[in-house]
JSON list of C-alpha atoms in Angstrom, two decimals:
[
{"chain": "A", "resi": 1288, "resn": "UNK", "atom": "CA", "xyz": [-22.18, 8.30, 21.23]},
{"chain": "A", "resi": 1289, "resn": "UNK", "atom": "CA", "xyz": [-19.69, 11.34, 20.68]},
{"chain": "A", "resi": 1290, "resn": "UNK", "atom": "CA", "xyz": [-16.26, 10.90, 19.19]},
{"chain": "A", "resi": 1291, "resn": "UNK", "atom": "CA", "xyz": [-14.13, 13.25, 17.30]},
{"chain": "A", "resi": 1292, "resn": "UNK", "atom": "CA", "xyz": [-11.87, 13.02, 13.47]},
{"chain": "A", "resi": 1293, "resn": "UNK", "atom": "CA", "xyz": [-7.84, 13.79, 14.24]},
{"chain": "A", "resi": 1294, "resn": "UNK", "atom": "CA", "xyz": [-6.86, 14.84, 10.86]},
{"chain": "A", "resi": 1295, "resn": "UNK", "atom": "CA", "xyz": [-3.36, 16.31, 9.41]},
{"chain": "A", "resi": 1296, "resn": "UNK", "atom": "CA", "xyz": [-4.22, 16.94, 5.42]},
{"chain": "A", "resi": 1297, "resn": "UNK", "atom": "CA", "xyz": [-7.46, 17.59, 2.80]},
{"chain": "A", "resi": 1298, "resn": "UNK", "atom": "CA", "xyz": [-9.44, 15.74, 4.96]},
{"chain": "A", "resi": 1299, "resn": "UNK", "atom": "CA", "xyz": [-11.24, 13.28, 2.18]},
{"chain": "A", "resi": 1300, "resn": "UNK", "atom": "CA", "xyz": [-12.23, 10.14, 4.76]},
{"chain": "A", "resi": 1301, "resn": "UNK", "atom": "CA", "xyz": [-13.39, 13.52, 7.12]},
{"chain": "A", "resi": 1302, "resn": "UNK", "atom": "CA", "xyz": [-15.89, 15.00, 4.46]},
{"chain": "A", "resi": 1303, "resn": "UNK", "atom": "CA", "xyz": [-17.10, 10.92, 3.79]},
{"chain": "A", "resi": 1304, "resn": "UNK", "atom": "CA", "xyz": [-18.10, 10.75, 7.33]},
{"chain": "A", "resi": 1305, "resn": "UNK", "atom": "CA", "xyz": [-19.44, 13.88, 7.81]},
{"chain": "A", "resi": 1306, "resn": "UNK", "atom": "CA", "xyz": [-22.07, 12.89, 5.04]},
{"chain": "A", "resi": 1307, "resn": "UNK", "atom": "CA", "xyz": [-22.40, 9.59, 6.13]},
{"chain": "A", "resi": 1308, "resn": "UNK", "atom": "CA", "xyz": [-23.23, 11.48, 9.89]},
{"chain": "A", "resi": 1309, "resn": "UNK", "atom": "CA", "xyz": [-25.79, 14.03, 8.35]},
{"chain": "A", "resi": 1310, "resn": "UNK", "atom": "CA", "xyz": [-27.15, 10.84, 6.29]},
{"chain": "A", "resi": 1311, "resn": "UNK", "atom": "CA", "xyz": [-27.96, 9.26, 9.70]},
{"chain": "A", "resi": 1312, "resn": "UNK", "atom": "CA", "xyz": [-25.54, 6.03, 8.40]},
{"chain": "A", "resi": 1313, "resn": "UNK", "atom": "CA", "xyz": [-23.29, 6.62, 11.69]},
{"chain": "A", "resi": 1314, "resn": "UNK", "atom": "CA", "xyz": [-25.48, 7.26, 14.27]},
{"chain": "A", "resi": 1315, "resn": "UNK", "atom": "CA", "xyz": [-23.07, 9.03, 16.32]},
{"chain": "A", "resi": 1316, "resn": "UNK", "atom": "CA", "xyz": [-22.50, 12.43, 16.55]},
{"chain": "A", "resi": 1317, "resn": "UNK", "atom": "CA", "xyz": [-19.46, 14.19, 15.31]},
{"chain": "A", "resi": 1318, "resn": "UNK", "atom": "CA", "xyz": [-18.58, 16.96, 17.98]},
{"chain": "A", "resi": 1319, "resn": "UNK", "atom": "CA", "xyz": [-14.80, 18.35, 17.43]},
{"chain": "A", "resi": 1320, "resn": "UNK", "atom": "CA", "xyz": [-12.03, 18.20, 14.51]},
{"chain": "A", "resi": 1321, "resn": "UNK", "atom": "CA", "xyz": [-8.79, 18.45, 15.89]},
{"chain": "A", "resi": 1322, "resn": "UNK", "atom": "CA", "xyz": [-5.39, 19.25, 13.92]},
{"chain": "A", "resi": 1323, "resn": "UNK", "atom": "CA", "xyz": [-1.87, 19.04, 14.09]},
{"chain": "A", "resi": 1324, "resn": "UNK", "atom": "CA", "xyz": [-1.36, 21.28, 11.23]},
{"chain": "A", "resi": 1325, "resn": "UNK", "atom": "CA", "xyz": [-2.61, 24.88, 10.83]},
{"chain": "A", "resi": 1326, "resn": "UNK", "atom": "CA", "xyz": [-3.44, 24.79, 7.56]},
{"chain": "A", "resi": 1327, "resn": "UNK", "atom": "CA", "xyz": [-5.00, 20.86, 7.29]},
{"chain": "A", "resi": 1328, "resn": "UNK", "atom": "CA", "xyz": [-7.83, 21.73, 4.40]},
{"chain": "A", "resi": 1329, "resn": "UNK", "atom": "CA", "xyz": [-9.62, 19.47, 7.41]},
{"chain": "A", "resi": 1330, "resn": "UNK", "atom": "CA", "xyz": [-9.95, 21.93, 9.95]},
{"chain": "A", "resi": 1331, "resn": "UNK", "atom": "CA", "xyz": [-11.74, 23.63, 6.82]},
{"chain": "A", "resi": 1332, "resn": "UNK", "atom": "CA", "xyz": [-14.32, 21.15, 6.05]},
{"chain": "A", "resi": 1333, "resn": "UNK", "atom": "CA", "xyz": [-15.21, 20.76, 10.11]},
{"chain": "A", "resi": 1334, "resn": "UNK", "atom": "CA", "xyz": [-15.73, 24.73, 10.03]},
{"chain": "A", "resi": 1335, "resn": "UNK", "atom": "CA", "xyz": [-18.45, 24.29, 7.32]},
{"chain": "A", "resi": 1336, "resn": "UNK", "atom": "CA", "xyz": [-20.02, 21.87, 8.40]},
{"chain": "A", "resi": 1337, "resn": "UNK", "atom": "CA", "xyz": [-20.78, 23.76, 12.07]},
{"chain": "A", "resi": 1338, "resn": "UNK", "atom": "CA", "xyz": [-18.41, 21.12, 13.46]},
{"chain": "A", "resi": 1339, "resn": "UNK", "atom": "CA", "xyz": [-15.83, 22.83, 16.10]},
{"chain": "A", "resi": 1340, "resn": "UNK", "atom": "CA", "xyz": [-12.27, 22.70, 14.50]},
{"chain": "A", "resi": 1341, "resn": "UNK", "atom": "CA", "xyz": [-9.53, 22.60, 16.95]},
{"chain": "A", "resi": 1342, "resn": "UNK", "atom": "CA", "xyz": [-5.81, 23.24, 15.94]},
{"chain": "A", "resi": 1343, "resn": "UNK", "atom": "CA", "xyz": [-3.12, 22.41, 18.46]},
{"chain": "A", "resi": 1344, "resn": "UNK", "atom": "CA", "xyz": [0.33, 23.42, 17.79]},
{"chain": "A", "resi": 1345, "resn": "UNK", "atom": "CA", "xyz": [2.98, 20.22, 18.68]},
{"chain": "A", "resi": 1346, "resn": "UNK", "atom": "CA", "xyz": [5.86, 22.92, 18.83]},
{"chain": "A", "resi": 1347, "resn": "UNK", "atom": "CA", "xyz": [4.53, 24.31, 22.06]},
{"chain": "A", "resi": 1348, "resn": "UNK", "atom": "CA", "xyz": [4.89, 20.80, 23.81]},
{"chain": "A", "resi": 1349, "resn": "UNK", "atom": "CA", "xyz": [8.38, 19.09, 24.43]},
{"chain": "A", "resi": 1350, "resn": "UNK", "atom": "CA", "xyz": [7.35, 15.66, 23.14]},
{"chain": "A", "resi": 1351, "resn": "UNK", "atom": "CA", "xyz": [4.50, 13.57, 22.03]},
{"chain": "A", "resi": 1352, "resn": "UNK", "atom": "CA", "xyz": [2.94, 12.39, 25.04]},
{"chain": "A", "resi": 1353, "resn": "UNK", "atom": "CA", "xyz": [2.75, 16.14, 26.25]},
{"chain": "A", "resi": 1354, "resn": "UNK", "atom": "CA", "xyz": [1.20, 17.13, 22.96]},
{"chain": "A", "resi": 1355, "resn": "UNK", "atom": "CA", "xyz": [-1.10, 14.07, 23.53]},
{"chain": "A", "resi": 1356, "resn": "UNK", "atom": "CA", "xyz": [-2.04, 14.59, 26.81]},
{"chain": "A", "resi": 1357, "resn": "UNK", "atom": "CA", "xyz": [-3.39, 18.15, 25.76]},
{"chain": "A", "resi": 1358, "resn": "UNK", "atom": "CA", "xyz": [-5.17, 16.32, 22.80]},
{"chain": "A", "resi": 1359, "resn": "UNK", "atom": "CA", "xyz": [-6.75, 14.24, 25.47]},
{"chain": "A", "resi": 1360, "resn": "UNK", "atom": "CA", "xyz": [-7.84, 17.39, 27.31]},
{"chain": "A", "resi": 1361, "resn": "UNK", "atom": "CA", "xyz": [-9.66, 18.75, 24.93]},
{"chain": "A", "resi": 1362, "resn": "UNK", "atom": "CA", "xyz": [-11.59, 15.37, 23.80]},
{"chain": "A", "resi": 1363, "resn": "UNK", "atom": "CA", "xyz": [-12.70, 14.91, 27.17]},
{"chain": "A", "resi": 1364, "resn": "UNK", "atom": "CA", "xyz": [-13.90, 18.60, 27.27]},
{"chain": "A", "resi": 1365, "resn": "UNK", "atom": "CA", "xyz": [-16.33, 17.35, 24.34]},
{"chain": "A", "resi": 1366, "resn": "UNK", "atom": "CA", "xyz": [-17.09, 14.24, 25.80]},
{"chain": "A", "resi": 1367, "resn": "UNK", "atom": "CA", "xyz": [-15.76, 11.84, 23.42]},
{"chain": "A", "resi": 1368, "resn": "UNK", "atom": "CA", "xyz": [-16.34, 8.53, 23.57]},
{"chain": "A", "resi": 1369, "resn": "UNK", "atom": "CA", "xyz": [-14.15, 7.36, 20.29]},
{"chain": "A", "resi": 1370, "resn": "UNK", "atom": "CA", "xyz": [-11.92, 8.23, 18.30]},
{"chain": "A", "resi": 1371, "resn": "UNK", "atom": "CA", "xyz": [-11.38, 8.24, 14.25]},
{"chain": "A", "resi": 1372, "resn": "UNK", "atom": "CA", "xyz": [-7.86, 9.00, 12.66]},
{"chain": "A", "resi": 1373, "resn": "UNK", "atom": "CA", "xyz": [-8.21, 10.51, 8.97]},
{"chain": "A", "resi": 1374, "resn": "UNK", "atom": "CA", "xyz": [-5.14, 11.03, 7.18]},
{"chain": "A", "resi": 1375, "resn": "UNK", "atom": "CA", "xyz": [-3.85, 12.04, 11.21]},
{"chain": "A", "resi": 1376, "resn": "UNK", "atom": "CA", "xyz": [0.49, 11.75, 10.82]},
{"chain": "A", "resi": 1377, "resn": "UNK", "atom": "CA", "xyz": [1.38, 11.24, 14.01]},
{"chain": "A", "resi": 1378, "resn": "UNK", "atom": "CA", "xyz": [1.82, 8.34, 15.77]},
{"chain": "A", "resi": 1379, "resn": "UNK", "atom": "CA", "xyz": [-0.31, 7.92, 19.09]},
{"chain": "A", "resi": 1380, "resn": "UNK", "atom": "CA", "xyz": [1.56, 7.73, 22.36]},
{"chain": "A", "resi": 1381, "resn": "UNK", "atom": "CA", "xyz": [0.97, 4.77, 24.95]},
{"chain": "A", "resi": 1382, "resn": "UNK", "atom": "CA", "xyz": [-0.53, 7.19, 27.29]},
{"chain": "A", "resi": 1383, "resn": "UNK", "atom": "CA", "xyz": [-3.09, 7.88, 23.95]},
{"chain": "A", "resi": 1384, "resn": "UNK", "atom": "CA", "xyz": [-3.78, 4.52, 23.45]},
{"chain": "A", "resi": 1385, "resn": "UNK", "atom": "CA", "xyz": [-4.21, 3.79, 27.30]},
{"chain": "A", "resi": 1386, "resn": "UNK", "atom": "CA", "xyz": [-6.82, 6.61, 27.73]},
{"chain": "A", "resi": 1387, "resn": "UNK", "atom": "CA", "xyz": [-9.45, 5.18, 24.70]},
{"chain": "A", "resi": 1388, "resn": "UNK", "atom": "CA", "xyz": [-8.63, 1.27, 24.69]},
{"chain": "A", "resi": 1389, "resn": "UNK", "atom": "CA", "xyz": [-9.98, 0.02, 21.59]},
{"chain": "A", "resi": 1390, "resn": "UNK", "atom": "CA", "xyz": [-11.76, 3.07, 20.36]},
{"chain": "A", "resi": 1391, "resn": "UNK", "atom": "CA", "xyz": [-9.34, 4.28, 18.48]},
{"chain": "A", "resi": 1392, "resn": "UNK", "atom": "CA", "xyz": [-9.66, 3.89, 14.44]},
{"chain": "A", "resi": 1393, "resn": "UNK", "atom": "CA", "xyz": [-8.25, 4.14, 11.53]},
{"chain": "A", "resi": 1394, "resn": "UNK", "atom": "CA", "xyz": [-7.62, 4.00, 8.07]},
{"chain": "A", "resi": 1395, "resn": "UNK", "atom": "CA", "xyz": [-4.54, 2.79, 6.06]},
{"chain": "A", "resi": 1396, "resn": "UNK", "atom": "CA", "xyz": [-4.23, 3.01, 2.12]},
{"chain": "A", "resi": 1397, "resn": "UNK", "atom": "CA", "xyz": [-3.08, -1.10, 1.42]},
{"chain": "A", "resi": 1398, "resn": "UNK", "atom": "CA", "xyz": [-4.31, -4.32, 2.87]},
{"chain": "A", "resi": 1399, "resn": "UNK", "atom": "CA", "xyz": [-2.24, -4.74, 6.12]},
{"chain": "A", "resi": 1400, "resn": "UNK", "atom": "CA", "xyz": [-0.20, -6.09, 7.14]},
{"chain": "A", "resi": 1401, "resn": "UNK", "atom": "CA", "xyz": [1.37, -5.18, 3.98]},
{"chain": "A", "resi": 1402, "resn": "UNK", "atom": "CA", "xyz": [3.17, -1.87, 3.29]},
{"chain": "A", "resi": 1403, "resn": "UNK", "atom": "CA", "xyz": [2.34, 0.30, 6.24]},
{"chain": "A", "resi": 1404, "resn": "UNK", "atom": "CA", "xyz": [3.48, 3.29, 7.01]},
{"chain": "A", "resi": 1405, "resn": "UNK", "atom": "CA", "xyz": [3.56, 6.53, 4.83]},
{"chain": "A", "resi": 1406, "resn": "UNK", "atom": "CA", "xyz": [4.05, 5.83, 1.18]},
{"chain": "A", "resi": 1407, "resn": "UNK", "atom": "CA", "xyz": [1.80, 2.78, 1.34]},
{"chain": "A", "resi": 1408, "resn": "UNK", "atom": "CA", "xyz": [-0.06, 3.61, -1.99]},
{"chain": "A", "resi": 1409, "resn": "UNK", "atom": "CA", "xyz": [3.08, 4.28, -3.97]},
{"chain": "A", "resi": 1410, "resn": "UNK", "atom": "CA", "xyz": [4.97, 1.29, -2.18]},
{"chain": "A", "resi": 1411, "resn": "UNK", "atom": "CA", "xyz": [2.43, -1.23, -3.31]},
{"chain": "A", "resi": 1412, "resn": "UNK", "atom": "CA", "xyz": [2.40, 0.46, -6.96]},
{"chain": "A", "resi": 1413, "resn": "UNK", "atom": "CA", "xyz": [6.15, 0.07, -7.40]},
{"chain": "A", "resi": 1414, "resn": "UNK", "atom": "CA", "xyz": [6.07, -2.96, -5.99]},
{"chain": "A", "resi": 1415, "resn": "UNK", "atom": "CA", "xyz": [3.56, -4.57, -8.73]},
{"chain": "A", "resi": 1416, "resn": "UNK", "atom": "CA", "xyz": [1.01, -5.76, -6.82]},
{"chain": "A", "resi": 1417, "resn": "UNK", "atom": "CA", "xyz": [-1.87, -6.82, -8.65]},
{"chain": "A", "resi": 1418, "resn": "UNK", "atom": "CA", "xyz": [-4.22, -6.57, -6.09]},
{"chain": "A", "resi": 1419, "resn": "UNK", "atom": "CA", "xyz": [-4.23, -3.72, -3.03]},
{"chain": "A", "resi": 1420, "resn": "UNK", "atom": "CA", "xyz": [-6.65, -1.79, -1.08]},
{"chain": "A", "resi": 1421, "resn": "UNK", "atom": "CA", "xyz": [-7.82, -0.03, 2.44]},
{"chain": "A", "resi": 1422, "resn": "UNK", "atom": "CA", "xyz": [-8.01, -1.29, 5.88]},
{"chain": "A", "resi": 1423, "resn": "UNK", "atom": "CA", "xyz": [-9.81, -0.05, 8.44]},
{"chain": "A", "resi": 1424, "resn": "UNK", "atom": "CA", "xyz": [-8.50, -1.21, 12.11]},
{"chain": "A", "resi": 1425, "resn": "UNK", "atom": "CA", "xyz": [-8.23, -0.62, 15.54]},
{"chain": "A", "resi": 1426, "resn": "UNK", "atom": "CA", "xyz": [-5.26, 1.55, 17.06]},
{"chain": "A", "resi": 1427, "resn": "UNK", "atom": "CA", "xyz": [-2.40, -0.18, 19.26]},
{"chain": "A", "resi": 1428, "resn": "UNK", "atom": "CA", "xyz": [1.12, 1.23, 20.40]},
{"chain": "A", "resi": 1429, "resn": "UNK", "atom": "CA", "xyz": [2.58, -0.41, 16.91]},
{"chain": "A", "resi": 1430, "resn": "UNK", "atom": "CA", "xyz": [2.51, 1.57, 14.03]},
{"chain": "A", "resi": 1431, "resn": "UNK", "atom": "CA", "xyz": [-0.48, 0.43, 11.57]},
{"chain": "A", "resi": 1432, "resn": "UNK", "atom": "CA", "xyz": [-0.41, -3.27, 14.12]},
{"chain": "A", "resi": 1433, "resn": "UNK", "atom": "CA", "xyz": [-3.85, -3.16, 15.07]},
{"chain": "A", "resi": 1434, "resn": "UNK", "atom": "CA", "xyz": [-6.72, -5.74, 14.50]},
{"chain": "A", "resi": 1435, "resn": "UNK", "atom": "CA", "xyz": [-8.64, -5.53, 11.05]},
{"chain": "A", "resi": 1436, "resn": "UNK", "atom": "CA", "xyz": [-12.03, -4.47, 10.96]},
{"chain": "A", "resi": 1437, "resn": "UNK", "atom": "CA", "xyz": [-13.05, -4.16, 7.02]},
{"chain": "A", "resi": 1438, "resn": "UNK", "atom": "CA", "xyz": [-10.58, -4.13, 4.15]},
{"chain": "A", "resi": 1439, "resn": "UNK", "atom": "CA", "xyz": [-11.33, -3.66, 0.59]},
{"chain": "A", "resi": 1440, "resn": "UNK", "atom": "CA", "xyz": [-9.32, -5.11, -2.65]},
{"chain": "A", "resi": 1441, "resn": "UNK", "atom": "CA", "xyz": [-8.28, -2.64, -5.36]},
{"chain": "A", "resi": 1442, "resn": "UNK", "atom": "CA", "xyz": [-7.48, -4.24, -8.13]},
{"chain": "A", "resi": 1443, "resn": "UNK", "atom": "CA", "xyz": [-4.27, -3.06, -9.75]},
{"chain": "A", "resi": 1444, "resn": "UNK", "atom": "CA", "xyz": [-4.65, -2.31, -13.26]},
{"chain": "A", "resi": 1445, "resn": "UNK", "atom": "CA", "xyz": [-2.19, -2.78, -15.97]},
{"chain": "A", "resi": 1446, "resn": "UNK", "atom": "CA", "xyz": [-2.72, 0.94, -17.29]},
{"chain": "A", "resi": 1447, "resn": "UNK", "atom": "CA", "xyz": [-2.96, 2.59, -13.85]},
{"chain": "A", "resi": 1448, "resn": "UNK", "atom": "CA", "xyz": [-0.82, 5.18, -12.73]},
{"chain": "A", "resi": 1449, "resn": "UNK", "atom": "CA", "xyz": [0.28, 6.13, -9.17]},
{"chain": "A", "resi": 1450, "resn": "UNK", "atom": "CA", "xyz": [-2.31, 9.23, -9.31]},
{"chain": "A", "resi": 1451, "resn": "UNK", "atom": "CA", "xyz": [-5.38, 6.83, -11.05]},
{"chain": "A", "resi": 1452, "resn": "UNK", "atom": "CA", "xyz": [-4.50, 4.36, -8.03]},
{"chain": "A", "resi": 1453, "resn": "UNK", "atom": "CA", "xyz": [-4.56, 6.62, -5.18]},
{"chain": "A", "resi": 1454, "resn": "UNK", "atom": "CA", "xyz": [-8.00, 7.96, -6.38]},
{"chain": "A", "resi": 1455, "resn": "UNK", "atom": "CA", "xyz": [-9.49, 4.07, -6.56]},
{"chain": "A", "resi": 1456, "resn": "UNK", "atom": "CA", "xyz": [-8.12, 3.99, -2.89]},
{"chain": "A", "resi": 1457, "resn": "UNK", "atom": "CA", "xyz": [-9.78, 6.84, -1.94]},
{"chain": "A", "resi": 1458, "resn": "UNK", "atom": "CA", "xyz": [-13.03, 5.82, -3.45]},
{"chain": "A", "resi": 1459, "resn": "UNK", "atom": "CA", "xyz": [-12.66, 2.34, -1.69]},
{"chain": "A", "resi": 1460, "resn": "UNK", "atom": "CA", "xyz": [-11.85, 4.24, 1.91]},
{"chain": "A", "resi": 1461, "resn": "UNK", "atom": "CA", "xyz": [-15.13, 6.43, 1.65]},
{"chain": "A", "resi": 1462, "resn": "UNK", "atom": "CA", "xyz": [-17.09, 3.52, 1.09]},
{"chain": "A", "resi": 1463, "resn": "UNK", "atom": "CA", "xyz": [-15.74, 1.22, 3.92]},
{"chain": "A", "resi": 1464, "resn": "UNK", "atom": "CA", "xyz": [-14.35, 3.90, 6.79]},
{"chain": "A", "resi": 1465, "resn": "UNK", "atom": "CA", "xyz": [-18.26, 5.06, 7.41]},
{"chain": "A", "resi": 1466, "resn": "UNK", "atom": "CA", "xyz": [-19.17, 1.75, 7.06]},
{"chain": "A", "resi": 1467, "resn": "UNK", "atom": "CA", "xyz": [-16.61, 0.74, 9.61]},
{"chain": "A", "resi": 1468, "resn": "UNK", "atom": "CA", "xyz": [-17.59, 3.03, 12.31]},
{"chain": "A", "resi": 1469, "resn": "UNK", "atom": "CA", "xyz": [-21.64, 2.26, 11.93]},
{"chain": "A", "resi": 1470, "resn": "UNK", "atom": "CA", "xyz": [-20.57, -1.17, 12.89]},
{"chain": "A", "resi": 1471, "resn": "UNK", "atom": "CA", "xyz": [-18.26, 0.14, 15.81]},
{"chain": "A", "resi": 1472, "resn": "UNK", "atom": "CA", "xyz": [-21.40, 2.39, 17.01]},
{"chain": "A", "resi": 1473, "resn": "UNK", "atom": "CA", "xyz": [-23.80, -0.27, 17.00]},
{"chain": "A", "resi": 1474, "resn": "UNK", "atom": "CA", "xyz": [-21.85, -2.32, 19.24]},
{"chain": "A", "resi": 1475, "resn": "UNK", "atom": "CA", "xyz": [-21.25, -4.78, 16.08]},
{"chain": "A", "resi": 1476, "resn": "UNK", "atom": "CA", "xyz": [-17.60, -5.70, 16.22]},
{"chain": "A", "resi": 1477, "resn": "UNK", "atom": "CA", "xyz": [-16.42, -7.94, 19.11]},
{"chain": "A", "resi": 1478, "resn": "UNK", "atom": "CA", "xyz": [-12.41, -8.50, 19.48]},
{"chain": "A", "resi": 1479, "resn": "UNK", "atom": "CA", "xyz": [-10.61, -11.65, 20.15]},
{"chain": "A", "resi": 1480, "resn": "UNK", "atom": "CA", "xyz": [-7.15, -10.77, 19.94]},
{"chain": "A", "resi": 1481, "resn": "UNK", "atom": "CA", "xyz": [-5.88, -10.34, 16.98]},
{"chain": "A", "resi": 1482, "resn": "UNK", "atom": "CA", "xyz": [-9.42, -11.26, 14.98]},
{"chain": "A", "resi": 1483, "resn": "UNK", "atom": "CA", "xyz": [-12.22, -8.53, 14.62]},
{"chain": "A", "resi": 1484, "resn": "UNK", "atom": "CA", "xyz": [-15.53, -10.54, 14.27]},
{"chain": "A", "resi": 1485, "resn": "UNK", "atom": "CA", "xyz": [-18.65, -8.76, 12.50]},
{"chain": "A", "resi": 1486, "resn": "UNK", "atom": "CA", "xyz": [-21.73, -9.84, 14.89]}
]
């Protein structure tokens, strides 16, 4: 199977699963990066890894299902068969969505369906939660909606700090996100509605 990372920032999750790709733990292979952002530190770490890194510029469309039809161009000019979002801050358009039904993940810093969107890490921190974490989940038109594959808890510790949370996050997401799309390769997750069931 083919699929490619969309990826707006550092590109942490990205440089997980290209290890866990040269490791042989996905057995899939990882043929284009694509970016929203010129300078995403992700186009980077697809360039040195031999990966193509693709940057497309959403100013030169009028809106997003413009920009995301030329995304979709170039995915099928690589012969992609799924899709993985990494730190990717745009929301996908129905047309998206339509064009890869349920092979579309990604990964979201707090156990949904609590706290999505944006500033999920620091909105679970200031909210004093004693217990957060990643989740890994399918892509629908609603924004961070879609069924849950693997989450993992973080415990929230009495002496953390925003910064020494977000980097137990992170830790958590390169363990499960890889993990996540083995199963998803190997034809290991069946969906019934709302419920992802590990076979």
């Amino acid at each position: 199977m083919n699929f490619a990372v969309l990826a707006s920032g550092r590109g942490g999750n990205l440089k997980a699963i290209i290890e866990a790709v040269k490791k042989g733990t996905i057995k899939a292979h990882l043929k284009a990066v694509i970016s929203d952002k010129k300078d995403a530190y992700a186009l980077e770490h697809a360039s040195q890894a031999g990966i193509p890194a693709v940057y497309i510029d959403p100013k030169d469309f009028q809106d997003r299902e413009s920009f995301d039809r030329a995304v979709i161009e170039r995915l099928r000019e690589f012969k992609i068969d799924f899709i993985v979002l990494a730190g990717y801050m745009r929301l996908l358009s129905g047309y998206f969505i339509r064009q890869y039904p349920d092979k579309v993940l990604n990964i979201h810093p707090s156990l949904l369906p609590a706290f999505k969107g944006t500033h999920a890490i620091k909105d679970a921190f200031d909210h004093g939660v004693k217990v957060t974490g990643p989740t890994v989940h399918f892509v629908n038109e609603e924004m961070d909606a879609g069924a849950i594959i693997l989450q993992e808890p973080v415990r929230v510790d009495p002496k953390d700090t925003l910064e020494s949370l977000e980097e137990k996050i992170h830790q958590a997401e390169h363990r499960i996100y890889p993990q996540a799309i083995d199963l998803f390769v190997r034809g290991k997750l069946k969906i019934e509605g709302r419920k992802v069931t590990v076979l």
